[in-house]
Coordinates of C-alpha atoms and ligand atoms in Angstrom, one line a residue:
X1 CA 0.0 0.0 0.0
X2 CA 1.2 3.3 -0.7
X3 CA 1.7 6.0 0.8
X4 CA -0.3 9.4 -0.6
X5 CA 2.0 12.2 -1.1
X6 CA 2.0 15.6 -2.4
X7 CA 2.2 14.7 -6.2
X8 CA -0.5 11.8 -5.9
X9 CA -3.1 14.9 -4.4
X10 CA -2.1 16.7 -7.4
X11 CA -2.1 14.2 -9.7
X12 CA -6.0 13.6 -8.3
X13 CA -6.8 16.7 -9.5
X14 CA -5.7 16.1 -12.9
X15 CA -7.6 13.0 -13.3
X16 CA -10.6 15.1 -11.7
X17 CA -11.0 12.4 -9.3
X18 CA -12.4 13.6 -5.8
X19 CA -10.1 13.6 -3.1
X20 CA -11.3 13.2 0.7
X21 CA -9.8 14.9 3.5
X22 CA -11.2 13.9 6.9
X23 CA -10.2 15.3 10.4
X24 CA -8.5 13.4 13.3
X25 CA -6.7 14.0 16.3
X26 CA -6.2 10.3 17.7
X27 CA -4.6 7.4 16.9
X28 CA -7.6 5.3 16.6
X29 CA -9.6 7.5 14.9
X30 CA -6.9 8.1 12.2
X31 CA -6.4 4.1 11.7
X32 CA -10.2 4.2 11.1
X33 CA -10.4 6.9 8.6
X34 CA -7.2 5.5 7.3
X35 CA -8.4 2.5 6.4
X36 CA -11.5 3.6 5.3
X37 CA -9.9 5.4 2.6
X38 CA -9.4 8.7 3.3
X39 CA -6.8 10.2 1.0
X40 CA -5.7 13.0 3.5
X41 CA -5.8 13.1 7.5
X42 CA -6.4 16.9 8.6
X43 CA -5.0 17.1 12.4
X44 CA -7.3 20.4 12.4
X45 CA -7.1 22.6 15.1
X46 CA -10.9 22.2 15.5
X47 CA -9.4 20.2 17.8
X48 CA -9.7 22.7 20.1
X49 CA -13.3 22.5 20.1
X50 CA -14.3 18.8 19.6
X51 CA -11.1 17.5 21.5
X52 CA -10.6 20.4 24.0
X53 CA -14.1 22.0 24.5
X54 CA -13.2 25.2 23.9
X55 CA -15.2 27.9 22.4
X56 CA -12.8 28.7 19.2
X57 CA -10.1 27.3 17.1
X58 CA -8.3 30.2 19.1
X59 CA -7.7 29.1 22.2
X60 CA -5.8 25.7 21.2
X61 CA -1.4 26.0 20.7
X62 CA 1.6 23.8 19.5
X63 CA 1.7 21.7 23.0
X64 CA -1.7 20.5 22.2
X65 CA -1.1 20.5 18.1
X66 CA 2.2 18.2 18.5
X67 CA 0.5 15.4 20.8
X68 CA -2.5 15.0 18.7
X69 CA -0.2 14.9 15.4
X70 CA 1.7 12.5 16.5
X71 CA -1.0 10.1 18.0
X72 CA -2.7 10.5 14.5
X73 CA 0.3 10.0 12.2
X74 CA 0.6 7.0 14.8
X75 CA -2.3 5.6 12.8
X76 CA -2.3 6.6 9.7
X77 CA -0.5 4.4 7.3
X78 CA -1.6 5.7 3.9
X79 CA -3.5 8.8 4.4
X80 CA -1.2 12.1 4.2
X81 CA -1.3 13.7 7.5
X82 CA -1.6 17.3 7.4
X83 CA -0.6 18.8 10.8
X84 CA -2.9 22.3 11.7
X85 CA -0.5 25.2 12.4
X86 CA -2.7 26.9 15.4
X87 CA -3.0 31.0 16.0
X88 CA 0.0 32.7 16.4
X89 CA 2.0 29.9 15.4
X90 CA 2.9 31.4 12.3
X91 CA 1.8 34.6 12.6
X92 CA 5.0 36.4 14.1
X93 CA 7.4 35.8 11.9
X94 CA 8.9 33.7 9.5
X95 CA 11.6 31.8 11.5
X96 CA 8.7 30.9 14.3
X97 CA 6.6 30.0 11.3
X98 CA 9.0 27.1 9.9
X99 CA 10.1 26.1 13.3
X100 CA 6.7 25.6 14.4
X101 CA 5.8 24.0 10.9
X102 CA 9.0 21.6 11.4
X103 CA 7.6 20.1 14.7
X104 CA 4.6 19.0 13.0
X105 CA 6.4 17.5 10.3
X106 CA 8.4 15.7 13.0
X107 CA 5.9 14.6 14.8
X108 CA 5.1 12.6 12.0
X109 CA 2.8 15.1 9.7
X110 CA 3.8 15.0 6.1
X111 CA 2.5 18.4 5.4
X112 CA 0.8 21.4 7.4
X113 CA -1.6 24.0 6.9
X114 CA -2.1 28.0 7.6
X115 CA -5.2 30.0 7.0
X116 CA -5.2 32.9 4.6
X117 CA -3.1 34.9 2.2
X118 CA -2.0 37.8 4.3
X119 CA 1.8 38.9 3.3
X120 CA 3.4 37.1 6.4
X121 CA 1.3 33.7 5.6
X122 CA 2.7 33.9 1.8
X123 CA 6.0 34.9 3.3
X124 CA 5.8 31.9 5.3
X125 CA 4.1 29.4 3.1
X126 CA 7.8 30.8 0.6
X127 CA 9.8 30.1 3.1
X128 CA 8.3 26.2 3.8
X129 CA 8.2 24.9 0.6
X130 CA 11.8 26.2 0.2
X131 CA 12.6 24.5 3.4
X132 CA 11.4 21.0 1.9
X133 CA 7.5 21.6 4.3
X134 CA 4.9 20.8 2.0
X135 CA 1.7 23.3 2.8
X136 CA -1.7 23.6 2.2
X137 CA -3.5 27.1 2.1
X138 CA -6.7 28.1 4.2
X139 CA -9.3 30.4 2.7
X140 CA -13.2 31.6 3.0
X141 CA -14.1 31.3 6.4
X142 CA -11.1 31.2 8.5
X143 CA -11.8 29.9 12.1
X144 CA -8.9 31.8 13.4
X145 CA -9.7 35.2 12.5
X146 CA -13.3 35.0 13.2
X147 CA -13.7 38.0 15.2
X148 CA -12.7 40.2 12.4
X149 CA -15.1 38.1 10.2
X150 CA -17.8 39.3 12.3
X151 CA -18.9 35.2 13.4
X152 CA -19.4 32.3 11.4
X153 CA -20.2 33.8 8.2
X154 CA -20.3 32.6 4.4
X155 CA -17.5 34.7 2.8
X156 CA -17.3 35.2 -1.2
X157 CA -20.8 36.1 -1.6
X158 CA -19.9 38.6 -4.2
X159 CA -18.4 38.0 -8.0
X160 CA -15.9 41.1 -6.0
X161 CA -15.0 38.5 -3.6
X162 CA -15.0 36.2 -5.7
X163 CA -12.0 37.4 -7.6
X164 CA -10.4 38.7 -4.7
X165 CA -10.1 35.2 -3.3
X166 CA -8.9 33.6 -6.6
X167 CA -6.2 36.1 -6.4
X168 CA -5.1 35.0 -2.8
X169 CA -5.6 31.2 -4.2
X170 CA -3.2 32.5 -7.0
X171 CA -0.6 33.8 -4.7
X172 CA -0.8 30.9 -2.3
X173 CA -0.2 29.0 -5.5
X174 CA 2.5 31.0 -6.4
X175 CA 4.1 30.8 -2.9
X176 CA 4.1 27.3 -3.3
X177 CA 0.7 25.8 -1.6
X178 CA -0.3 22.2 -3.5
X179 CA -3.8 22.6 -2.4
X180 CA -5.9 25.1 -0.7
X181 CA -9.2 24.3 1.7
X182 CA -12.5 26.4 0.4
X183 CA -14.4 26.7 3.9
X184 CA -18.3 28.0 3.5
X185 CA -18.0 29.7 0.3
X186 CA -20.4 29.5 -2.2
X187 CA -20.3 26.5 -4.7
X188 CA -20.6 29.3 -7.9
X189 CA -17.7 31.1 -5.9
X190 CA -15.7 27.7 -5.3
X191 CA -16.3 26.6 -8.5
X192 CA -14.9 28.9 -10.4
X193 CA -12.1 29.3 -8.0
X194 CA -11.1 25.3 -8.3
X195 CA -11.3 25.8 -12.3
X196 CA -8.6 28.8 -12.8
X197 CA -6.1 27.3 -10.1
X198 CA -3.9 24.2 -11.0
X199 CA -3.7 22.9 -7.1
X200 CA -6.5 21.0 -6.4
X201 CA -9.3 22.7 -3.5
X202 CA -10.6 21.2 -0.8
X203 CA -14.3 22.2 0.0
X204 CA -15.7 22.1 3.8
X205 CA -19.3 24.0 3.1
X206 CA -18.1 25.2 -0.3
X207 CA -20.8 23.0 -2.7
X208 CA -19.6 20.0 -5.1
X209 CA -17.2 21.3 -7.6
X210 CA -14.2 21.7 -5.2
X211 CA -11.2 19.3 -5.8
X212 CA -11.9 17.3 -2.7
X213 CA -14.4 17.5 0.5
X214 CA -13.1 17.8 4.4
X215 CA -15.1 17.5 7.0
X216 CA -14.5 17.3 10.9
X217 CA -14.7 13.4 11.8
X218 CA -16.3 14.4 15.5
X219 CA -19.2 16.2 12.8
X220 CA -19.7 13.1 10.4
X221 CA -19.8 10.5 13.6
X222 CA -22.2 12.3 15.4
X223 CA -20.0 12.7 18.6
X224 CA -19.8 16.5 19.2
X225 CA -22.6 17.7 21.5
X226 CA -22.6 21.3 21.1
X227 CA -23.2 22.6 17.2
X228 CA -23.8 20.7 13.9
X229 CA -22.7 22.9 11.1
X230 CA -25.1 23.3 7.9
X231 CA -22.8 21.7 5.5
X232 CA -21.9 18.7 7.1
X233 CA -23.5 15.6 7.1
X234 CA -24.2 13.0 10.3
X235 CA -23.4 9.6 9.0
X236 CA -23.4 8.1 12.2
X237 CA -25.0 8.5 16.2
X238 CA -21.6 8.2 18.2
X239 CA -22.9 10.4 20.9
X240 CA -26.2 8.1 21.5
X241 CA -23.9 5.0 21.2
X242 CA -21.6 6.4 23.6
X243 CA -24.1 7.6 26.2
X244 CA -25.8 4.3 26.3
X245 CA -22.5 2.0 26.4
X246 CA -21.6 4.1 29.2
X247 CA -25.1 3.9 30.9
X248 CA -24.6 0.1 30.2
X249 CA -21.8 -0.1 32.1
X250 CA -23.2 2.4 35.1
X251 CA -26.3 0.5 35.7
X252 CA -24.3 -2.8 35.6
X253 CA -21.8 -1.8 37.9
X254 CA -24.2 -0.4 40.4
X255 CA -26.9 -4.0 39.9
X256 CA -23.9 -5.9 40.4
X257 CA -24.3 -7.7 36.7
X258 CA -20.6 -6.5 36.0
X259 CA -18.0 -8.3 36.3
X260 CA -19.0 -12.0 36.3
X261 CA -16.9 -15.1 36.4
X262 CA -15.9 -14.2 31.8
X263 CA -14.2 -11.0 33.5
X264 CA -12.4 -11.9 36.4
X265 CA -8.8 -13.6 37.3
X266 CA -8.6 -16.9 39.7
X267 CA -5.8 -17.9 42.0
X268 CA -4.6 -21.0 41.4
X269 CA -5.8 -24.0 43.4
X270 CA -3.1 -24.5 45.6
X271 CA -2.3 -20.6 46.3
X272 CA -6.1 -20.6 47.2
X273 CA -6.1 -23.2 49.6
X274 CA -2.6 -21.7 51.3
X275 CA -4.5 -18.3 51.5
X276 CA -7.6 -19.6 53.3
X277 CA -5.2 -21.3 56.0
X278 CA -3.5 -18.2 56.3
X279 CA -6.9 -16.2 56.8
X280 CA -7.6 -19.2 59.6
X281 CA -4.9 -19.2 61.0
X282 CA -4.4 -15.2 61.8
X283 CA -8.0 -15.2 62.9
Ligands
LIG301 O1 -9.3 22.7 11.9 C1 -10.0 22.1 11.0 O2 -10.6 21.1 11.3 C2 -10.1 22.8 9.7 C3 -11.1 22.2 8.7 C4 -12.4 22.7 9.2 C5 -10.8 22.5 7.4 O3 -9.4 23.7 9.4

């Protein structure tokens, strides 16, 4: 089995085949999606809501970012694992930037990704590529900036916006990104974006004419309690498994019905017998 790299992503998008990007942050999750078929693992920093509970992407940083990169590359065999760079990893300069961007490759990532096109992220998206860190580009919605956005708004409404964010796809492109996530943008908007770059795009809430398609795992399985985007899609009930498993287990526990004899150890014969003339003879 081989392992996805840079040029097979790009060589999906020549062949127009669809290429699926999925989110993971353990090791057992990314063995899952792995072997599922997933052609990219995204080690997102949505991690800091699913996996952390915090309120935004904001709040999560490298500690957090290297553990969870490493437990997924730890199960990912042939998905390429694309390590998050988190809020003001990257943001204050360049050195920081590919230092922090190193750590996720050795933890294990084989490529990382930055939001937006702002001079210091193409600075820093030149200055990876050049250092041998593949990268992917972050544009639309961009969690990390989402109290300049105004809140979880669809950006690229406008044929304006439109062009403006082909022009920061361009430049990413030009910096050196091989592919570039599309988050809630509209699917005329990401459409015509996706045909006038040559890296493929990766849609999350950005219709069906993107490259590829990424969505958060903890989103698709059902497992995160507290918000279920618009543009995602539940295919399973992990929360209501979950609960009752564990309800299971508390109402067996407390009836007595767990652990019978299939659960527990025995002593052997003869080490039984010497403890029950021990117990007789200290009482
Ligand atoms: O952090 C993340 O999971 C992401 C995806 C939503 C693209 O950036």
């Amino acid at each position: 089995m081989d392992r996805i790299t840079v040029s097979t992503i790009q060589k999906m998008k020549r062949a127009g085949e669809k290429i699926v990007m999925l989110t993971a942050y353990d090791y057992s999750t990314a063995k899952y999606a792995d072997e599922a078929g997933a052609d990219m693992i995204l080690v997102g920093d949505s991690a800091a809501m699913v996996v952390m509970g915090y309120e935004t992407t904001n709040q999560i940083g490298m500690t957090e970012m290297l553990v969870f990169t490493k437990a997924a590359a730890n199960g990912a065999q042939r998905s390429l694992v694309v390590g998050d760079l988190p809020f003001l990893s990257y943001q204050l300069s360049v050195k920081k930037a590919v230092l922090n961007a190193g750590k996720l490759i050795q933890q294990g990532a084989g490529a990382v990704k930055l939001e937006g096109a702002s001079d210091f992220a193409l600075k820093a998206v030149a200055r990876m590529t050049e250092t041998g860190i593949p990268v992917v580009g972050h544009l639309g919605f961009t969690p990390q900036s989402v109290k300049v956005l105004g809140g979880y708004k669809v950006q690229g409404k406008s044929a304006a916006a439109t062009l403006k964010m082909l022009e920061d796809a361009k430049k990413l492109q030009d910096a050196g990104a091989f592919a570039v996530v599309l988050e809630m943008v509209p699917e005329e908007s990401a459409r015509y974006i996706t045909e006038n770059l040559d890296i493929p795009t990766i849609g999350i809430g950005a219709g069906a004419y993107t490259s590829g398609q990424v969505l958060v795992s903890d989103d698709i399985l059902g497992k995160y309690p507290d918000f279920a985007p618009k543009f995602s899609k539940k295919y399973a009930d992990l929360r209501t498994v979950i609960t009752s498993a564990c309800a299971d287990f508390v109402a067996e526990v407390k009836n007595g019905a767990f652990p019978t004899d299939k659960e527990a150890f025995h002593m052997p014969e003869a080490d039984l017998q010497e403890l029950q003339k021990l117990a007789s003879a200290a009482e």
